[in-house]
mmCIF file of C-alpha atoms and ligand atoms in Angstrom:
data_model
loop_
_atom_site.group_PDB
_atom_site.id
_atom_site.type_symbol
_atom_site.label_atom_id
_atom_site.label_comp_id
_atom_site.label_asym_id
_atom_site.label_seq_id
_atom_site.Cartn_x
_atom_site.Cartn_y
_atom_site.Cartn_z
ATOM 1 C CA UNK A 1227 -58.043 40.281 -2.136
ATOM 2 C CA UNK A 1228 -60.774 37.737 -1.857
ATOM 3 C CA UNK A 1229 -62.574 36.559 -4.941
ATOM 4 C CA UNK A 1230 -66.041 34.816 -4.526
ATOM 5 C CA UNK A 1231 -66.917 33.366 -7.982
ATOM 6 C CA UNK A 1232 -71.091 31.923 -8.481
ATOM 7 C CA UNK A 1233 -70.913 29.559 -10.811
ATOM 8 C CA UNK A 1234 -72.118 25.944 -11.937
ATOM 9 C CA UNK A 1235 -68.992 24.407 -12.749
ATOM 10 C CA UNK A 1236 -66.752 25.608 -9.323
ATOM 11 C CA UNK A 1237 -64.258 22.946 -10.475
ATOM 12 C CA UNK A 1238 -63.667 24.451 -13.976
ATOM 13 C CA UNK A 1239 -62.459 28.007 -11.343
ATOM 14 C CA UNK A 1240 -60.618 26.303 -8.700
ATOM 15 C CA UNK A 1241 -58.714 24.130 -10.859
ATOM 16 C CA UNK A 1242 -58.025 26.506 -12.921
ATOM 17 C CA UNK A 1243 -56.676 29.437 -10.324
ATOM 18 C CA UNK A 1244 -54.772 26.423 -8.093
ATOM 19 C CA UNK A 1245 -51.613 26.169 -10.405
ATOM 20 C CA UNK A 1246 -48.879 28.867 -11.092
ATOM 21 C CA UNK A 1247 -48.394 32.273 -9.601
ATOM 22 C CA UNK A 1248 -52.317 32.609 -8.644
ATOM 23 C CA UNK A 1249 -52.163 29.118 -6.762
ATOM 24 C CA UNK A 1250 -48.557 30.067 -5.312
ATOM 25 C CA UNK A 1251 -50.760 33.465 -3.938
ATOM 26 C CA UNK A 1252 -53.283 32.167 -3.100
ATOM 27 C CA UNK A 1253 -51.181 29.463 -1.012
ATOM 28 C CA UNK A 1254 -49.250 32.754 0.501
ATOM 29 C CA UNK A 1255 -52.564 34.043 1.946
ATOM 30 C CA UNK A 1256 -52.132 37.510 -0.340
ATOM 31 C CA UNK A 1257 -55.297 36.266 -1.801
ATOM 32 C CA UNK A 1258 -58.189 34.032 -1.440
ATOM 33 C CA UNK A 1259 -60.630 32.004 -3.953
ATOM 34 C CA UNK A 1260 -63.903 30.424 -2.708
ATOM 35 C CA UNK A 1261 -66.350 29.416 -5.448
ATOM 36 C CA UNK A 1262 -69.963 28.690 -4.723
ATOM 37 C CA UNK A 1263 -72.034 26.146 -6.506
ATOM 38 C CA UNK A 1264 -75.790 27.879 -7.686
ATOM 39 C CA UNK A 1265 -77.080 24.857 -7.709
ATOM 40 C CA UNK A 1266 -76.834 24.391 -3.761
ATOM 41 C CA UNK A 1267 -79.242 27.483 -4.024
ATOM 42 C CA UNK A 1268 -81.944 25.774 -6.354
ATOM 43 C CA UNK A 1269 -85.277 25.102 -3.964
ATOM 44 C CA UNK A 1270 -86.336 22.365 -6.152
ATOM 45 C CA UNK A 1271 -86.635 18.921 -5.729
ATOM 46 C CA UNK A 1272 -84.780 17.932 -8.713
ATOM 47 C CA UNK A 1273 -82.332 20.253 -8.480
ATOM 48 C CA UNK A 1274 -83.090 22.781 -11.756
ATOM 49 C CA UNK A 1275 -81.192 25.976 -11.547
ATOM 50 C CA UNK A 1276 -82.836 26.700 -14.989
ATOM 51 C CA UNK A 1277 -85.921 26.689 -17.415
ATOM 52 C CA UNK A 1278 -87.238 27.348 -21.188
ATOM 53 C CA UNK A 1279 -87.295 31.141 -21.956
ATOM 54 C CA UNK A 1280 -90.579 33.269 -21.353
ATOM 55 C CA UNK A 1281 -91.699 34.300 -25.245
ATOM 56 C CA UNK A 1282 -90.083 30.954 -26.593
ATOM 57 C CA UNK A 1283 -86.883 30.279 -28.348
ATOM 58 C CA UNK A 1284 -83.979 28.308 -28.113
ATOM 59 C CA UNK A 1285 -81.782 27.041 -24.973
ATOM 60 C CA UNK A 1286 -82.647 27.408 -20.864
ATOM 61 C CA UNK A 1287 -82.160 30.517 -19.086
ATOM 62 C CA UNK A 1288 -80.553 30.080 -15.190
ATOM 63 C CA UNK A 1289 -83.518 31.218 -12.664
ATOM 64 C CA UNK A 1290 -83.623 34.383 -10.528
ATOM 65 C CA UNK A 1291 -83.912 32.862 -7.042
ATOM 66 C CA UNK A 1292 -80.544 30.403 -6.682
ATOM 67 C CA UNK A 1293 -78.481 33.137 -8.110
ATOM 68 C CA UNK A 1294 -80.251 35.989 -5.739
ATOM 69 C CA UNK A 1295 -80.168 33.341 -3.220
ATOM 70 C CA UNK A 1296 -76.162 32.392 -3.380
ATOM 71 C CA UNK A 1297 -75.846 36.049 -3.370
ATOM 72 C CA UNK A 1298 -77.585 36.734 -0.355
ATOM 73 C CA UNK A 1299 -76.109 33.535 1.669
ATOM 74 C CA UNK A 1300 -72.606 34.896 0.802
ATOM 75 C CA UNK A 1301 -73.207 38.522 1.766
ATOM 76 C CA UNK A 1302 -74.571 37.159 5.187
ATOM 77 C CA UNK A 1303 -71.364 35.361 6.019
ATOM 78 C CA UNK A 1304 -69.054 38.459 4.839
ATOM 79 C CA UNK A 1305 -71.315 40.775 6.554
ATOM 80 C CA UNK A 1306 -71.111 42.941 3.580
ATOM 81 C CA UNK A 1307 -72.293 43.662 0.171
ATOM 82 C CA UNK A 1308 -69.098 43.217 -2.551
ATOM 83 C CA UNK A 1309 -69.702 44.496 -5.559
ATOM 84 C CA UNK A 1310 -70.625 41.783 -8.118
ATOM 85 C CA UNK A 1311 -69.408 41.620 -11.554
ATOM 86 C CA UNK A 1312 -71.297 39.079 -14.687
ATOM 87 C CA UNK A 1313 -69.149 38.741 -17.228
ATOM 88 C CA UNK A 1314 -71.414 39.594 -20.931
ATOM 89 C CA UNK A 1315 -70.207 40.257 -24.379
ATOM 90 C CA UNK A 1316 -72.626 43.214 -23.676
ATOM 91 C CA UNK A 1317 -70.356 44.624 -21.273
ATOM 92 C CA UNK A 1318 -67.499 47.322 -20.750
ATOM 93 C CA UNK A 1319 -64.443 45.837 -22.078
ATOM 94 C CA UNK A 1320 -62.314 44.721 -19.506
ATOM 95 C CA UNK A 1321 -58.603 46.785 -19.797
ATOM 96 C CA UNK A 1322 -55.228 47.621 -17.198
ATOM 97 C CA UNK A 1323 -56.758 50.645 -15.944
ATOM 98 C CA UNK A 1324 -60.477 48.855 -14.691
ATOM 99 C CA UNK A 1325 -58.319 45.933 -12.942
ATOM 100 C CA UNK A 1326 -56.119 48.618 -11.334
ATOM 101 C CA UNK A 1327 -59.748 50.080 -10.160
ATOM 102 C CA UNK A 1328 -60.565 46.631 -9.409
ATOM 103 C CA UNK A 1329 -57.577 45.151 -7.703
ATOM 104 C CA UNK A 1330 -58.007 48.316 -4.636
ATOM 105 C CA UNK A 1331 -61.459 46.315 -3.279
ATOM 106 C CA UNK A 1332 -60.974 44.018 -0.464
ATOM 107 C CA UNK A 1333 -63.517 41.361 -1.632
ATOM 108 C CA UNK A 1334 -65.168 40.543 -5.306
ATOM 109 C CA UNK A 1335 -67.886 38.315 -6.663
ATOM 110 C CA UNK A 1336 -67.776 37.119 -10.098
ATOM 111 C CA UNK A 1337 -71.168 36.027 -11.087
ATOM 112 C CA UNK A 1338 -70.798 33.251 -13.704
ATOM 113 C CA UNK A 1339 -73.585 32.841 -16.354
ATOM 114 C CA UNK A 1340 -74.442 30.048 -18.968
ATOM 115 C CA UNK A 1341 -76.731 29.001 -21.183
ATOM 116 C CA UNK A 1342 -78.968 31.604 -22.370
ATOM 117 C CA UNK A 1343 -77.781 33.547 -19.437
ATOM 118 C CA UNK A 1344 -79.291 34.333 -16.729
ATOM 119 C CA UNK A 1345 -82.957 35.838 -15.646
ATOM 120 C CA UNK A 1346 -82.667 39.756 -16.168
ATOM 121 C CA UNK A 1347 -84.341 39.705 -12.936
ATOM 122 C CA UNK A 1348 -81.664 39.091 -10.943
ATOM 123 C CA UNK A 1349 -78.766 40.942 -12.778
ATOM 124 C CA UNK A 1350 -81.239 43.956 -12.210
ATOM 125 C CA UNK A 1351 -81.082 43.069 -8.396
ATOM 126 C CA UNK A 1352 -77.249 41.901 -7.572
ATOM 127 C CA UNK A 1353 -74.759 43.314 -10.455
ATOM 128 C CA UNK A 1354 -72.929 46.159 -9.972
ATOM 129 C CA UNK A 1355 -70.662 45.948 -13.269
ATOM 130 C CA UNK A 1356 -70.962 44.363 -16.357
ATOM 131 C CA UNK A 1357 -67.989 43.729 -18.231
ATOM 132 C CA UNK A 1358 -66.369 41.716 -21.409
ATOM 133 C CA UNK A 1359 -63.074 40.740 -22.375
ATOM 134 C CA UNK A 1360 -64.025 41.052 -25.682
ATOM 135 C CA UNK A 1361 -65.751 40.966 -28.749
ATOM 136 C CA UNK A 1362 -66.615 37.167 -29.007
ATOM 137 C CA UNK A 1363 -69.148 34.638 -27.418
ATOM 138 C CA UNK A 1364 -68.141 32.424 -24.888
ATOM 139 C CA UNK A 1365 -70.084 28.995 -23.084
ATOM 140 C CA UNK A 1366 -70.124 30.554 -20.067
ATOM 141 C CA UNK A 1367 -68.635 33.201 -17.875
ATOM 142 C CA UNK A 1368 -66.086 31.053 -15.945
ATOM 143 C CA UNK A 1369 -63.144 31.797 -18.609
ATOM 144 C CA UNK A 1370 -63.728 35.553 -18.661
ATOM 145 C CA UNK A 1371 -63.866 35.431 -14.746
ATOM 146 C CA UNK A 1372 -60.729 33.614 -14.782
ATOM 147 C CA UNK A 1373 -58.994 35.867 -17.406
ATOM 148 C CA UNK A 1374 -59.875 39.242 -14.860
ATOM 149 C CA UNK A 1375 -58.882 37.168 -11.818
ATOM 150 C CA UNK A 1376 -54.972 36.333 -13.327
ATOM 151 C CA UNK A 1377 -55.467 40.444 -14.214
ATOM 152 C CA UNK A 1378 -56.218 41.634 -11.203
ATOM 153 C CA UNK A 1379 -54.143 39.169 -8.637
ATOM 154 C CA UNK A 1380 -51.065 40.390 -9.997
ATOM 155 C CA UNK A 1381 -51.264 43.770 -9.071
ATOM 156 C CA UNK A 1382 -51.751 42.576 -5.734
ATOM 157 C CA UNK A 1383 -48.781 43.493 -4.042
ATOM 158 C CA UNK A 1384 -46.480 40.578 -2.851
ATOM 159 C CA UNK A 1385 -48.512 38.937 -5.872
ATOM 160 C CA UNK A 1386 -45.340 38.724 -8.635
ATOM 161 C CA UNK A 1387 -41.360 38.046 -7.350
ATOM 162 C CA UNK A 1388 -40.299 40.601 -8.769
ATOM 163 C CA UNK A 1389 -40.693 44.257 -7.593
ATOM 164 C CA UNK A 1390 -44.217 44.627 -9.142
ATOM 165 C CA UNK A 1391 -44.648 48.401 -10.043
ATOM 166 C CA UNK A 1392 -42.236 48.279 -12.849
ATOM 167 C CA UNK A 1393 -43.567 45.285 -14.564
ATOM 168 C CA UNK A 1394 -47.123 46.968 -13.417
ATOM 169 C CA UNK A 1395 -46.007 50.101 -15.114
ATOM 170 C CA UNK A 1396 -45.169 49.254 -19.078
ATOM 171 C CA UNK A 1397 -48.773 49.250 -19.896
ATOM 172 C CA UNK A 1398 -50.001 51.874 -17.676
ATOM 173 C CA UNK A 1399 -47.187 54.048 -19.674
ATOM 174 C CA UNK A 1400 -49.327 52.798 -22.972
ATOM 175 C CA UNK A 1401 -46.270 51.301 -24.351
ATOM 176 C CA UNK A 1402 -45.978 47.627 -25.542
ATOM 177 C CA UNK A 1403 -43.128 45.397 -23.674
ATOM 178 C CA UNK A 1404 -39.266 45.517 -24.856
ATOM 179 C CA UNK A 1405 -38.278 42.037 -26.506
ATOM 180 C CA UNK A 1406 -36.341 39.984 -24.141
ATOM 181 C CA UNK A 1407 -33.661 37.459 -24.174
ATOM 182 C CA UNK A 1408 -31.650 34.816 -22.194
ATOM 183 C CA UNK A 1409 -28.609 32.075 -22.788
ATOM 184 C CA UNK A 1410 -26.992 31.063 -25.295
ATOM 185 C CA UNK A 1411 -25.565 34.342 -26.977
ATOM 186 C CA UNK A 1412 -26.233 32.818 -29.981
ATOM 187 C CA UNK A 1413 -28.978 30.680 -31.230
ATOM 188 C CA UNK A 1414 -28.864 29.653 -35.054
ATOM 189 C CA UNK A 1415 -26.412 32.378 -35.806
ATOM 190 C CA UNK A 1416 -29.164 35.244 -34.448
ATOM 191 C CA UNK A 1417 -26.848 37.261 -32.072
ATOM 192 C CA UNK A 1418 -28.446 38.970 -28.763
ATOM 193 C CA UNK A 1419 -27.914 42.730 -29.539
ATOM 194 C CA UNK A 1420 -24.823 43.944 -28.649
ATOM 195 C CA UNK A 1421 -25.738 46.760 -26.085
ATOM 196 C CA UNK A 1422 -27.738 44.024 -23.739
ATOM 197 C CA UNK A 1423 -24.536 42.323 -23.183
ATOM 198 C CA UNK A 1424 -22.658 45.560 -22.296
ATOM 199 C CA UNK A 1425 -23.251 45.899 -19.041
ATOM 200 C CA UNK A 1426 -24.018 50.025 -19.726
ATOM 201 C CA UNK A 1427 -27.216 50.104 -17.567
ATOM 202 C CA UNK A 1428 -28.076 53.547 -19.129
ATOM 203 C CA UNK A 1429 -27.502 52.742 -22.625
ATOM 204 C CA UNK A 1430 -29.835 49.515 -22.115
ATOM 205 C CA UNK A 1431 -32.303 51.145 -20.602
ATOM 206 C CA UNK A 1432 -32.504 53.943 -23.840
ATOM 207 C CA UNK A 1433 -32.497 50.759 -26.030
ATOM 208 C CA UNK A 1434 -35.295 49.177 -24.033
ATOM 209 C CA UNK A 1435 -37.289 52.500 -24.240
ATOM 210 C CA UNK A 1436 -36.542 52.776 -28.341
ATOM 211 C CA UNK A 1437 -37.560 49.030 -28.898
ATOM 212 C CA UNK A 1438 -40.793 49.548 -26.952
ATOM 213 C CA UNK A 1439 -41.621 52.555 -29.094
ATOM 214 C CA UNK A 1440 -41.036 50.785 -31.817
ATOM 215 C CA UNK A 1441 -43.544 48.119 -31.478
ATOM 216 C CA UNK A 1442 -45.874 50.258 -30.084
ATOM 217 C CA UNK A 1443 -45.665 52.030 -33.487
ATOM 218 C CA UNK A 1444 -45.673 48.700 -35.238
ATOM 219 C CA UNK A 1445 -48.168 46.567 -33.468
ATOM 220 C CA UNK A 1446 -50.645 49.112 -31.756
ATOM 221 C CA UNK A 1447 -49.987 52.429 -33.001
ATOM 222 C CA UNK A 1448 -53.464 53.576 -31.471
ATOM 223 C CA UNK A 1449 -51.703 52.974 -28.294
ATOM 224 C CA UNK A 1450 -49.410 55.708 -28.941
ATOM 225 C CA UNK A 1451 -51.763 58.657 -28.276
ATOM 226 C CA UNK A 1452 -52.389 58.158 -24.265
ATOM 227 C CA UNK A 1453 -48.336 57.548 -24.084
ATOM 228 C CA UNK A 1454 -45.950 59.382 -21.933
ATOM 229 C CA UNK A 1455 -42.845 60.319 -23.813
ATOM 230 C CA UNK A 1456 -40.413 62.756 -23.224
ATOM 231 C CA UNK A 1457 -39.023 65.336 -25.873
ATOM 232 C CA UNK A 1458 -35.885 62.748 -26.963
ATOM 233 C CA UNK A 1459 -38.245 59.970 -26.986
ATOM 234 C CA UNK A 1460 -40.990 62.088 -29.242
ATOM 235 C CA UNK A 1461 -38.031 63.097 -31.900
ATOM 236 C CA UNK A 1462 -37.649 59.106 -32.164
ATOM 237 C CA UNK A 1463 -40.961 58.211 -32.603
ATOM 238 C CA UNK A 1464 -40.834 60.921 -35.151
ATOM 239 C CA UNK A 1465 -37.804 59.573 -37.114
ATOM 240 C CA UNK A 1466 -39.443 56.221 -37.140
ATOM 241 C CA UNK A 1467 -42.616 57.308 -38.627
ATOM 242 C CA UNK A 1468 -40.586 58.963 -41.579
ATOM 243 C CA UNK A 1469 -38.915 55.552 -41.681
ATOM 244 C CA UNK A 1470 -41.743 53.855 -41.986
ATOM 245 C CA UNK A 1471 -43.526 56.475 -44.404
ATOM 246 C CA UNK A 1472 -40.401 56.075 -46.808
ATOM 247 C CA UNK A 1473 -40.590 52.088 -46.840
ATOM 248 C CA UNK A 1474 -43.823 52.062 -47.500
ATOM 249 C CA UNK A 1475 -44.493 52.003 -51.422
ATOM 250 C CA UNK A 1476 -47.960 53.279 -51.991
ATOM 251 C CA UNK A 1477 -48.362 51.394 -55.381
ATOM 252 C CA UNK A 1478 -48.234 48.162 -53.492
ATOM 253 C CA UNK A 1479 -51.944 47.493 -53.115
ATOM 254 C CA UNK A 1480 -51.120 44.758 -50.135
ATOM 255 C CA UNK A 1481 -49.335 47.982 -48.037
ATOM 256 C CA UNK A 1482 -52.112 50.465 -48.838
ATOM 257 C CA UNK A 1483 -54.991 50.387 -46.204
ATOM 258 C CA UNK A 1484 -56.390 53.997 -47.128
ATOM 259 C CA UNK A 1485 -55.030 55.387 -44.380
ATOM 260 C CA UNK A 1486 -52.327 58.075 -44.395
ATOM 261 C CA UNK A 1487 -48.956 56.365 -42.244
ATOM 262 C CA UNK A 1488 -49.506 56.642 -38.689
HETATM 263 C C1 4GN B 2366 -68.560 36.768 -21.491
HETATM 264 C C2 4GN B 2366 -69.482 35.738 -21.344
HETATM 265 C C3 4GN B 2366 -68.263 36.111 -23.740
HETATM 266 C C4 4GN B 2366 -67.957 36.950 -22.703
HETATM 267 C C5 4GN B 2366 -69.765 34.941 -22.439
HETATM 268 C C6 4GN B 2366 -66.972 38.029 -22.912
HETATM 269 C C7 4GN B 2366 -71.512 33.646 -21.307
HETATM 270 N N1 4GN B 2366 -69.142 35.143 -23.606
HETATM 271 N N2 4GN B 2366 -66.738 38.428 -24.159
HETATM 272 N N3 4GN B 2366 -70.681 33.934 -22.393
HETATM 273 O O1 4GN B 2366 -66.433 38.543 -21.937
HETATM 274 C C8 4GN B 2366 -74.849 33.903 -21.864
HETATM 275 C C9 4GN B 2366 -74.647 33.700 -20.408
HETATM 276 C C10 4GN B 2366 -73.556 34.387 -22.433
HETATM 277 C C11 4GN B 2366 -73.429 34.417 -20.035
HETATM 278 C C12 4GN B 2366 -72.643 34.592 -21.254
#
């Protein structure tokens, strides 16, 4: 995978992808990150990449021609045309399944906006995709760009130590993560649960299924819908739902949302 990210701050990317697992990656040669500085692009003698918006109002909007420009320059040294994606709040929000989509092209170019954003001019011209990671106003692209490079990078294959399609899996599957522990046995008299310290692989990995299905139905029951589960696993989520139903006393106004219990 090689990410290209346009932007006017390259330093807030690179120093932001060179530490950790991305870094490590990158290091490896299983990926690359180049960013290019816009403002090498700008044709003017002082250097503007931007100017006051057409109609009036508030803030600068970045110019067509060094974004088209660092575009163009790039795609003439690949000797190809990635697809280009500017991260907006206006956007498709960014999920698993569109970095899985993502993560199968060879090269990627994150176009960076700030300000105002940028000329419609040349999004119209260059991007291929707009996408958020969610509903809130950044700065400036850069963090969102960074946020869908971590994404996608591990699903690169070599990417995470571990052998990556399980950890991949878990939210492919729609379910939330099992909760996890490590040494001491005890910490402030809360035990580990029993069964992890069993050694009984299969009753471990039932208890790991249960607890997942569990805080799918407590923390993102909307989750639950797209999930695989077999016919065992379906009887439990149905037993926890009564569970649920039954502590739930509908004369407390603080439990009552209006909705019927998921
Ligand atoms: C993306 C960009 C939020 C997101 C952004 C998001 C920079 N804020 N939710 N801000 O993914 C004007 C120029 C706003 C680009 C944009």
């Amino acid at each position: 995978m090689n990410y290209h990210i346009l932007t006017l701050f390259p330093e807030m990317v690179s120093d932001g992808l060179n530490t950790s697992i991305i870094g490590r990656a990158a290091a490896k040669g299983l990926l690359s990150i180049e960013t290019v500085n816009i403002r090498d692009y700008t044709k003017e003698k002082h250097g503007h990449v931007d100017d006051a918006p057409y109609g009036g109002g508030a803030g600068m909007v970045m110019q067509a021609a060094p974004v088209c420009d660092a575009y163009e320059a790039l795609c003439g040294r690949l000797g190809k045309r990635p697809r280009v994606l500017y991260m907006t709040p206006q956007g498709k929000v960014f999920n698993q399944k569109i970095a899985q989509e993502l993560a199968q092209e060879e090269d990627l170019v994150f176009l960076c906006g700030h300000y105002e954003g940028i000329d419609e001019r040349a999004l119209e011209r260059i991007v291929t995709d707009y996408l958020s990671i969610g509903d809130y106003v950044l700065t400036g692209g850069e963090l969102p760009a960074m946020v869908m490079i971590d994404c996608i990078s591990r699903l690169v294959p070599g990417v995470l130590n571990n052998d990556a399609s399980a950890e991949i899996e878990s939210f492919h599957d729609n379910l939330l993560e099992y909760p996890q522990y490590t040494r001491p046995e005890v910490y402030e008299g809360m035990q580990v649960p029993e069964v992890l310290l069993s050694g009984h692989h299969k009753n471990i990995e039932t208890w790991r299924r249960q607890q997942s299905i569990r805080r799918t139905l407590e923390r993102r029951p909307d989750l639950l819908a797209e999930a695989n589960l077999t016919d065992k696993e379906r009887k439990y989520l149905e037993e926890l739902r009564r569970e649920l139903a039954e502590k739930r006393d509908p004369i407390d106004p603080s439990d009552e949302d209006g909705q019927d219990p998921v």
